[in-house]
Amino acid sequence: GNVTDWIFDSTIVDTTAPSVTVSAKSSDALGNWNGLITGTSHDSVSGVKTVLLQVKCCNGTYWNDSLLSADSSWAVCSGTTSWEYNINTDKLHDGSYTIKVLAIDSADNKTELIVPDTYTFYHRPEGKMYAFPVQGTVPLTVNFYDSSAGEINKHTWIFGDENNIDTSKNASYIYKSPGEYYAKLIVEGPGGSDSTDSIKIQVIDTA
């Protein structure tokens, strides 16, 4: 610490906790946290011994080195005066996270910091769809169903028939002319967007 007490044998007794700061949140173009946490810690007398991190998800689980679990343990950061911790976002759940940092100096003085920023992470959604029927005579009514995975806040159905689209979660469309059409679904969410493979719709002339 920076404040010391002197005892008769001239040994310095460090009674002041280290300082600790967290750098600005590291995010991608969508504002999604990329899993990296960095910062600094300082102790001019004893020196910083270790910096620990606790990451808690909004669902009540904690990051435990390689996965989320009910165990509220602390992860060890890389470095001390300049430290960092990089989380594998493939293992994270969608949602918000609260982060605590604990700096400990060599005299075992401690400083705990609750990071005021909210860290949010969302996986890119995975677009999936199915349709029925996919073949029939004109006019053909086809029902389209979304079976996508992930956090989604926008659907765009493209029916392959001129420029007609629908933004419902599930859609129904009438094909009024014979031919082959290729329909697909685009889904968008806080983690990005994804497009499904096209489904071929075969509309047969009654003549």
PDB file of N, CA and C in Angstrom, residues 90-169:
ATOM      1  N   ASP A  90     -17.756 -18.962 -26.572  1.00  0.00           N
ATOM      2  CA  ASP A  90     -18.537 -20.120 -27.019  1.00  0.00           C
ATOM      3  C   ASP A  90     -19.238 -20.792 -25.847  1.00  0.00           C
ATOM      4  N   LYS A  91     -18.684 -20.621 -24.638  1.00  0.00           N
ATOM      5  CA  LYS A  91     -19.225 -21.278 -23.448  1.00  0.00           C
ATOM      6  C   LYS A  91     -20.203 -20.386 -22.668  1.00  0.00           C
ATOM      7  N   LEU A  92     -20.401 -19.158 -23.107  1.00  0.00           N
ATOM      8  CA  LEU A  92     -21.278 -18.236 -22.386  1.00  0.00           C
ATOM      9  C   LEU A  92     -22.733 -18.420 -22.789  1.00  0.00           C
ATOM     10  N   HIS A  93     -23.631 -18.084 -21.858  1.00  0.00           N
ATOM     11  CA  HIS A  93     -25.051 -18.010 -22.158  1.00  0.00           C
ATOM     12  C   HIS A  93     -25.361 -16.608 -22.684  1.00  0.00           C
ATOM     13  N   ASP A  94     -26.449 -16.486 -23.438  1.00  0.00           N
ATOM     14  CA  ASP A  94     -26.904 -15.170 -23.858  1.00  0.00           C
ATOM     15  C   ASP A  94     -27.413 -14.404 -22.639  1.00  0.00           C
ATOM     16  N   GLY A  95     -27.078 -13.105 -22.585  1.00  0.00           N
ATOM     17  CA  GLY A  95     -27.583 -12.283 -21.502  1.00  0.00           C
ATOM     18  C   GLY A  95     -26.550 -11.326 -20.960  1.00  0.00           C
ATOM     19  N   SER A  96     -26.823 -10.784 -19.778  1.00  0.00           N
ATOM     20  CA  SER A  96     -25.953  -9.784 -19.162  1.00  0.00           C
ATOM     21  C   SER A  96     -25.109 -10.419 -18.058  1.00  0.00           C
ATOM     22  N   TYR A  97     -23.954  -9.780 -17.793  1.00  0.00           N
ATOM     23  CA  TYR A  97     -23.003 -10.300 -16.806  1.00  0.00           C
ATOM     24  C   TYR A  97     -22.550  -9.174 -15.889  1.00  0.00           C
ATOM     25  N   THR A  98     -22.398  -9.504 -14.599  1.00  0.00           N
ATOM     26  CA  THR A  98     -21.787  -8.576 -13.648  1.00  0.00           C
ATOM     27  C   THR A  98     -20.409  -9.120 -13.280  1.00  0.00           C
ATOM     28  N   ILE A  99     -19.468  -8.199 -13.095  1.00  0.00           N
ATOM     29  CA  ILE A  99     -18.070  -8.588 -12.912  1.00  0.00           C
ATOM     30  C   ILE A  99     -17.507  -7.936 -11.655  1.00  0.00           C
ATOM     31  N   LYS A 100     -16.805  -8.754 -10.847  1.00  0.00           N
ATOM     32  CA  LYS A 100     -16.071  -8.266  -9.692  1.00  0.00           C
ATOM     33  C   LYS A 100     -14.582  -8.550  -9.895  1.00  0.00           C
ATOM     34  N   VAL A 101     -13.743  -7.624  -9.439  1.00  0.00           N
ATOM     35  CA  VAL A 101     -12.296  -7.803  -9.490  1.00  0.00           C
ATOM     36  C   VAL A 101     -11.754  -7.703  -8.069  1.00  0.00           C
ATOM     37  N   LEU A 102     -10.849  -8.616  -7.710  1.00  0.00           N
ATOM     38  CA  LEU A 102     -10.243  -8.624  -6.390  1.00  0.00           C
ATOM     39  C   LEU A 102      -8.732  -8.586  -6.536  1.00  0.00           C
ATOM     40  N   ALA A 103      -8.118  -7.500  -6.065  1.00  0.00           N
ATOM     41  CA  ALA A 103      -6.654  -7.363  -6.085  1.00  0.00           C
ATOM     42  C   ALA A 103      -6.114  -7.620  -4.680  1.00  0.00           C
ATOM     43  N   ILE A 104      -5.050  -8.428  -4.593  1.00  0.00           N
ATOM     44  CA  ILE A 104      -4.440  -8.790  -3.312  1.00  0.00           C
ATOM     45  C   ILE A 104      -2.951  -8.481  -3.374  1.00  0.00           C
ATOM     46  N   ASP A 105      -2.456  -7.727  -2.384  1.00  0.00           N
ATOM     47  CA  ASP A 105      -1.026  -7.448  -2.383  1.00  0.00           C
ATOM     48  C   ASP A 105      -0.277  -8.504  -1.560  1.00  0.00           C
ATOM     49  N   SER A 106       1.039  -8.376  -1.499  1.00  0.00           N
ATOM     50  CA  SER A 106       1.869  -9.385  -0.834  1.00  0.00           C
ATOM     51  C   SER A 106       1.704  -9.391   0.682  1.00  0.00           C
ATOM     52  N   ALA A 107       1.090  -8.330   1.236  1.00  0.00           N
ATOM     53  CA  ALA A 107       0.769  -8.301   2.656  1.00  0.00           C
ATOM     54  C   ALA A 107      -0.647  -8.780   2.930  1.00  0.00           C
ATOM     55  N   ASP A 108      -1.282  -9.306   1.895  1.00  0.00           N
ATOM     56  CA  ASP A 108      -2.652  -9.823   1.952  1.00  0.00           C
ATOM     57  C   ASP A 108      -3.705  -8.747   2.198  1.00  0.00           C
ATOM     58  N   ASN A 109      -3.387  -7.491   1.902  1.00  0.00           N
ATOM     59  CA  ASN A 109      -4.419  -6.463   1.848  1.00  0.00           C
ATOM     60  C   ASN A 109      -5.212  -6.651   0.553  1.00  0.00           C
ATOM     61  N   LYS A 110      -6.517  -6.384   0.620  1.00  0.00           N
ATOM     62  CA  LYS A 110      -7.383  -6.686  -0.522  1.00  0.00           C
ATOM     63  C   LYS A 110      -8.241  -5.491  -0.911  1.00  0.00           C
ATOM     64  N   THR A 111      -8.480  -5.375  -2.201  1.00  0.00           N
ATOM     65  CA  THR A 111      -9.432  -4.396  -2.715  1.00  0.00           C
ATOM     66  C   THR A 111     -10.371  -5.114  -3.679  1.00  0.00           C
ATOM     67  N   GLU A 112     -11.664  -5.017  -3.406  1.00  0.00           N
ATOM     68  CA  GLU A 112     -12.665  -5.614  -4.291  1.00  0.00           C
ATOM     69  C   GLU A 112     -13.402  -4.509  -5.036  1.00  0.00           C
ATOM     70  N   LEU A 113     -13.520  -4.660  -6.340  1.00  0.00           N
ATOM     71  CA  LEU A 113     -14.180  -3.669  -7.188  1.00  0.00           C
ATOM     72  C   LEU A 113     -15.314  -4.334  -7.945  1.00  0.00           C
ATOM     73  N   ILE A 114     -16.509  -3.777  -7.813  1.00  0.00           N
ATOM     74  CA  ILE A 114     -17.641  -4.212  -8.638  1.00  0.00           C
ATOM     75  C   ILE A 114     -17.678  -3.311  -9.870  1.00  0.00           C
ATOM     76  N   VAL A 115     -17.505  -3.890 -11.033  1.00  0.00           N
ATOM     77  CA  VAL A 115     -17.442  -3.096 -12.271  1.00  0.00           C
ATOM     78  C   VAL A 115     -18.825  -2.511 -12.549  1.00  0.00           C
ATOM     79  N   PRO A 116     -18.928  -1.194 -12.699  1.00  0.00           N
ATOM     80  CA  PRO A 116     -20.248  -0.574 -12.867  1.00  0.00           C
ATOM     81  C   PRO A 116     -20.894  -0.862 -14.218  1.00  0.00           C
ATOM     82  N   ASP A 117     -20.098  -1.131 -15.251  1.00  0.00           N
ATOM     83  CA  ASP A 117     -20.660  -1.408 -16.570  1.00  0.00           C
ATOM     84  C   ASP A 117     -21.382  -2.746 -16.586  1.00  0.00           C
ATOM     85  N   THR A 118     -22.420  -2.833 -17.416  1.00  0.00           N
ATOM     86  CA  THR A 118     -23.085  -4.106 -17.676  1.00  0.00           C
ATOM     87  C   THR A 118     -22.481  -4.721 -18.921  1.00  0.00           C
ATOM     88  N   TYR A 119     -22.048  -5.938 -18.803  1.00  0.00           N
ATOM     89  CA  TYR A 119     -21.451  -6.651 -19.932  1.00  0.00           C
ATOM     90  C   TYR A 119     -22.515  -7.580 -20.525  1.00  0.00           C
ATOM     91  N   THR A 120     -22.812  -7.419 -21.802  1.00  0.00           N
ATOM     92  CA  THR A 120     -23.818  -8.265 -22.444  1.00  0.00           C
ATOM     93  C   THR A 120     -23.177  -9.062 -23.579  1.00  0.00           C
ATOM     94  N   PHE A 121     -23.652 -10.290 -23.714  1.00  0.00           N
ATOM     95  CA  PHE A 121     -23.153 -11.143 -24.795  1.00  0.00           C
ATOM     96  C   PHE A 121     -24.307 -11.958 -25.358  1.00  0.00           C
ATOM     97  N   TYR A 122     -24.348 -12.023 -26.689  1.00  0.00           N
ATOM     98  CA  TYR A 122     -25.330 -12.856 -27.370  1.00  0.00           C
ATOM     99  C   TYR A 122     -24.649 -13.599 -28.510  1.00  0.00           C
ATOM    100  N   HIS A 123     -24.952 -14.887 -28.595  1.00  0.00           N
ATOM    101  CA  HIS A 123     -24.473 -15.662 -29.726  1.00  0.00           C
ATOM    102  C   HIS A 123     -25.205 -15.223 -30.996  1.00  0.00           C
ATOM    103  N   ARG A 124     -24.555 -15.402 -32.112  1.00  0.00           N
ATOM    104  CA  ARG A 124     -25.217 -15.161 -33.390  1.00  0.00           C
ATOM    105  C   ARG A 124     -26.356 -16.172 -33.541  1.00  0.00           C
ATOM    106  N   PRO A 125     -27.559 -15.722 -33.920  1.00  0.00           N
ATOM    107  CA  PRO A 125     -28.670 -16.669 -34.068  1.00  0.00           C
ATOM    108  C   PRO A 125     -28.415 -17.633 -35.226  1.00  0.00           C
ATOM    109  N   GLU A 126     -29.045 -18.789 -35.132  1.00  0.00           N
ATOM    110  CA  GLU A 126     -28.931 -19.794 -36.184  1.00  0.00           C
ATOM    111  C   GLU A 126     -30.288 -19.936 -36.871  1.00  0.00           C
ATOM    112  N   GLY A 127     -30.345 -19.510 -38.129  1.00  0.00           N
ATOM    113  CA  GLY A 127     -31.602 -19.533 -38.861  1.00  0.00           C
ATOM    114  C   GLY A 127     -31.999 -20.937 -39.294  1.00  0.00           C
ATOM    115  N   LYS A 128     -33.229 -21.325 -38.949  1.00  0.00           N
ATOM    116  CA  LYS A 128     -33.780 -22.617 -39.366  1.00  0.00           C
ATOM    117  C   LYS A 128     -35.249 -22.417 -39.721  1.00  0.00           C
ATOM    118  N   MET A 129     -35.722 -23.170 -40.695  1.00  0.00           N
ATOM    119  CA  MET A 129     -37.112 -23.054 -41.121  1.00  0.00           C
ATOM    120  C   MET A 129     -37.577 -24.370 -41.728  1.00  0.00           C
ATOM    121  N   TYR A 130     -38.912 -24.505 -41.807  1.00  0.00           N
ATOM    122  CA  TYR A 130     -39.490 -25.572 -42.614  1.00  0.00           C
ATOM    123  C   TYR A 130     -40.810 -25.061 -43.178  1.00  0.00           C
ATOM    124  N   ALA A 131     -41.291 -25.733 -44.220  1.00  0.00           N
ATOM    125  CA  ALA A 131     -42.488 -25.270 -44.916  1.00  0.00           C
ATOM    126  C   ALA A 131     -43.352 -26.462 -45.314  1.00  0.00           C
ATOM    127  N   PHE A 132     -44.674 -26.200 -45.430  1.00  0.00           N
ATOM    128  CA  PHE A 132     -45.602 -27.252 -45.863  1.00  0.00           C
ATOM    129  C   PHE A 132     -46.840 -26.603 -46.465  1.00  0.00           C
ATOM    130  N   PRO A 133     -47.298 -27.113 -47.605  1.00  0.00           N
ATOM    131  CA  PRO A 133     -46.640 -28.088 -48.485  1.00  0.00           C
ATOM    132  C   PRO A 133     -45.574 -27.387 -49.338  1.00  0.00           C
ATOM    133  N   VAL A 134     -44.688 -28.135 -49.910  1.00  0.00           N
ATOM    134  CA  VAL A 134     -43.652 -27.548 -50.770  1.00  0.00           C
ATOM    135  C   VAL A 134     -43.944 -27.825 -52.243  1.00  0.00           C
ATOM    136  N   GLN A 135     -45.073 -28.482 -52.518  1.00  0.00           N
ATOM    137  CA  GLN A 135     -45.470 -28.754 -53.902  1.00  0.00           C
ATOM    138  C   GLN A 135     -46.975 -28.841 -53.982  1.00  0.00           C
ATOM    139  N   GLY A 136     -47.527 -28.331 -55.076  1.00  0.00           N
ATOM    140  CA  GLY A 136     -48.966 -28.386 -55.266  1.00  0.00           C
ATOM    141  C   GLY A 136     -49.381 -27.561 -56.469  1.00  0.00           C
ATOM    142  N   THR A 137     -50.673 -27.573 -56.729  1.00  0.00           N
ATOM    143  CA  THR A 137     -51.189 -26.858 -57.897  1.00  0.00           C
ATOM    144  C   THR A 137     -51.499 -25.404 -57.551  1.00  0.00           C
ATOM    145  N   VAL A 138     -51.471 -24.588 -58.587  1.00  0.00           N
ATOM    146  CA  VAL A 138     -51.733 -23.168 -58.435  1.00  0.00           C
ATOM    147  C   VAL A 138     -53.238 -22.941 -58.214  1.00  0.00           C
ATOM    148  N   PRO A 139     -53.688 -22.051 -57.346  1.00  0.00           N
ATOM    149  CA  PRO A 139     -52.881 -21.279 -56.387  1.00  0.00           C
ATOM    150  C   PRO A 139     -52.477 -22.169 -55.201  1.00  0.00           C
ATOM    151  N   LEU A 140     -51.237 -22.020 -54.772  1.00  0.00           N
ATOM    152  CA  LEU A 140     -50.705 -22.878 -53.711  1.00  0.00           C
ATOM    153  C   LEU A 140     -50.426 -22.048 -52.463  1.00  0.00           C
ATOM    154  N   THR A 141     -51.094 -22.414 -51.360  1.00  0.00           N
ATOM    155  CA  THR A 141     -50.835 -21.767 -50.072  1.00  0.00           C
ATOM    156  C   THR A 141     -49.792 -22.568 -49.314  1.00  0.00           C
ATOM    157  N   VAL A 142     -48.682 -21.920 -48.966  1.00  0.00           N
ATOM    158  CA  VAL A 142     -47.595 -22.570 -48.245  1.00  0.00           C
ATOM    159  C   VAL A 142     -47.458 -21.914 -46.872  1.00  0.00           C
ATOM    160  N   ASN A 143     -47.386 -22.735 -45.844  1.00  0.00           N
ATOM    161  CA  ASN A 143     -47.161 -22.239 -44.489  1.00  0.00           C
ATOM    162  C   ASN A 143     -45.684 -22.396 -44.145  1.00  0.00           C
ATOM    163  N   PHE A 144     -45.099 -21.320 -43.661  1.00  0.00           N
ATOM    164  CA  PHE A 144     -43.672 -21.293 -43.312  1.00  0.00           C
ATOM    165  C   PHE A 144     -43.529 -21.169 -41.794  1.00  0.00           C
ATOM    166  N   TYR A 145     -42.617 -21.958 -41.232  1.00  0.00           N
ATOM    167  CA  TYR A 145     -42.447 -21.994 -39.787  1.00  0.00           C
ATOM    168  C   TYR A 145     -40.987 -21.733 -39.415  1.00  0.00           C
ATOM    169  N   ASP A 146     -40.812 -20.869 -38.442  1.00  0.00           N
ATOM    170  CA  ASP A 146     -39.474 -20.559 -37.928  1.00  0.00           C
ATOM    171  C   ASP A 146     -39.094 -21.562 -36.844  1.00  0.00           C
ATOM    172  N   SER A 147     -37.923 -22.190 -36.987  1.00  0.00           N
ATOM    173  CA  SER A 147     -37.406 -23.092 -35.943  1.00  0.00           C
ATOM    174  C   SER A 147     -35.975 -22.700 -35.576  1.00  0.00           C
ATOM    175  N   SER A 148     -35.698 -21.411 -35.683  1.00  0.00           N
ATOM    176  CA  SER A 148     -34.346 -20.896 -35.440  1.00  0.00           C
ATOM    177  C   SER A 148     -33.963 -20.983 -33.977  1.00  0.00           C
ATOM    178  N   ALA A 149     -32.675 -20.878 -33.717  1.00  0.00           N
ATOM    179  CA  ALA A 149     -32.148 -20.909 -32.355  1.00  0.00           C
ATOM    180  C   ALA A 149     -31.437 -19.593 -32.044  1.00  0.00           C
ATOM    181  N   GLY A 150     -31.517 -19.168 -30.778  1.00  0.00           N
ATOM    182  CA  GLY A 150     -30.840 -17.950 -30.362  1.00  0.00           C
ATOM    183  C   GLY A 150     -31.804 -16.809 -30.094  1.00  0.00           C
ATOM    184  N   GLU A 151     -31.234 -15.700 -29.639  1.00  0.00           N
ATOM    185  CA  GLU A 151     -32.020 -14.497 -29.340  1.00  0.00           C
ATOM    186  C   GLU A 151     -32.330 -13.790 -30.652  1.00  0.00           C
ATOM    187  N   ILE A 152     -33.633 -13.679 -30.996  1.00  0.00           N
ATOM    188  CA  ILE A 152     -34.045 -13.129 -32.291  1.00  0.00           C
ATOM    189  C   ILE A 152     -35.092 -12.049 -32.058  1.00  0.00           C
ATOM    190  N   ASN A 153     -34.907 -10.914 -32.723  1.00  0.00           N
ATOM    191  CA  ASN A 153     -35.897  -9.844 -32.610  1.00  0.00           C
ATOM    192  C   ASN A 153     -36.439  -9.380 -33.957  1.00  0.00           C
ATOM    193  N   LYS A 154     -36.004 -10.042 -35.049  1.00  0.00           N
ATOM    194  CA  LYS A 154     -36.540  -9.665 -36.363  1.00  0.00           C
ATOM    195  C   LYS A 154     -36.498 -10.874 -37.295  1.00  0.00           C
ATOM    196  N   HIS A 155     -37.612 -11.097 -37.985  1.00  0.00           N
ATOM    197  CA  HIS A 155     -37.721 -12.149 -38.997  1.00  0.00           C
ATOM    198  C   HIS A 155     -38.025 -11.510 -40.348  1.00  0.00           C
ATOM    199  N   THR A 156     -37.411 -12.003 -41.385  1.00  0.00           N
ATOM    200  CA  THR A 156     -37.727 -11.556 -42.746  1.00  0.00           C
ATOM    201  C   THR A 156     -37.857 -12.791 -43.637  1.00  0.00           C
ATOM    202  N   TRP A 157     -39.076 -13.055 -44.064  1.00  0.00           N
ATOM    203  CA  TRP A 157     -39.333 -14.166 -44.990  1.00  0.00           C
ATOM    204  C   TRP A 157     -39.267 -13.652 -46.420  1.00  0.00           C
ATOM    205  N   ILE A 158     -38.500 -14.316 -47.240  1.00  0.00           N
ATOM    206  CA  ILE A 158     -38.385 -13.984 -48.661  1.00  0.00           C
ATOM    207  C   ILE A 158     -38.932 -15.174 -49.435  1.00  0.00           C
ATOM    208  N   PHE A 159     -39.999 -14.943 -50.192  1.00  0.00           N
ATOM    209  CA  PHE A 159     -40.729 -16.048 -50.805  1.00  0.00           C
ATOM    210  C   PHE A 159     -40.228 -16.406 -52.200  1.00  0.00           C
ATOM    211  N   GLY A 160     -39.328 -15.591 -52.749  1.00  0.00           N
ATOM    212  CA  GLY A 160     -38.820 -15.886 -54.093  1.00  0.00           C
ATOM    213  C   GLY A 160     -39.791 -15.517 -55.192  1.00  0.00           C
ATOM    214  N   ASP A 161     -40.829 -14.801 -54.856  1.00  0.00           N
ATOM    215  CA  ASP A 161     -41.859 -14.395 -55.808  1.00  0.00           C
ATOM    216  C   ASP A 161     -41.859 -12.872 -55.874  1.00  0.00           C
ATOM    217  N   GLU A 162     -41.174 -12.331 -56.859  1.00  0.00           N
ATOM    218  CA  GLU A 162     -40.985 -10.884 -56.993  1.00  0.00           C
ATOM    219  C   GLU A 162     -40.326 -10.352 -55.722  1.00  0.00           C
ATOM    220  N   ASN A 163     -40.872  -9.312 -55.125  1.00  0.00           N
ATOM    221  CA  ASN A 163     -40.239  -8.705 -53.952  1.00  0.00           C
ATOM    222  C   ASN A 163     -41.090  -8.861 -52.701  1.00  0.00           C
ATOM    223  N   ASN A 164     -41.951  -9.855 -52.691  1.00  0.00           N
ATOM    224  CA  ASN A 164     -42.852 -10.030 -51.557  1.00  0.00           C
ATOM    225  C   ASN A 164     -42.114 -10.603 -50.350  1.00  0.00           C
ATOM    226  N   ILE A 165     -42.316  -9.989 -49.188  1.00  0.00           N
ATOM    227  CA  ILE A 165     -41.704 -10.458 -47.945  1.00  0.00           C
ATOM    228  C   ILE A 165     -42.738 -10.420 -46.822  1.00  0.00           C
ATOM    229  N   ASP A 166     -42.399 -11.045 -45.705  1.00  0.00           N
ATOM    230  CA  ASP A 166     -43.239 -11.029 -44.507  1.00  0.00           C
ATOM    231  C   ASP A 166     -42.305 -10.954 -43.303  1.00  0.00           C
ATOM    232  N   THR A 167     -42.693 -10.219 -42.270  1.00  0.00           N
ATOM    233  CA  THR A 167     -41.836 -10.061 -41.096  1.00  0.00           C
ATOM    234  C   THR A 167     -42.428 -10.733 -39.851  1.00  0.00           C
ATOM    235  N   SER A 168     -43.392 -11.623 -40.041  1.00  0.00           N
ATOM    236  CA  SER A 168     -43.949 -12.373 -38.919  1.00  0.00           C
ATOM    237  C   SER A 168     -42.983 -13.477 -38.501  1.00  0.00           C
ATOM    238  N   LYS A 169     -43.155 -13.999 -37.294  1.00  0.00           N
ATOM    239  CA  LYS A 169     -42.340 -15.131 -36.859  1.00  0.00           C
ATOM    240  C   LYS A 169     -42.607 -16.343 -37.740  1.00  0.00           C
TER     241      LYS A 169
END
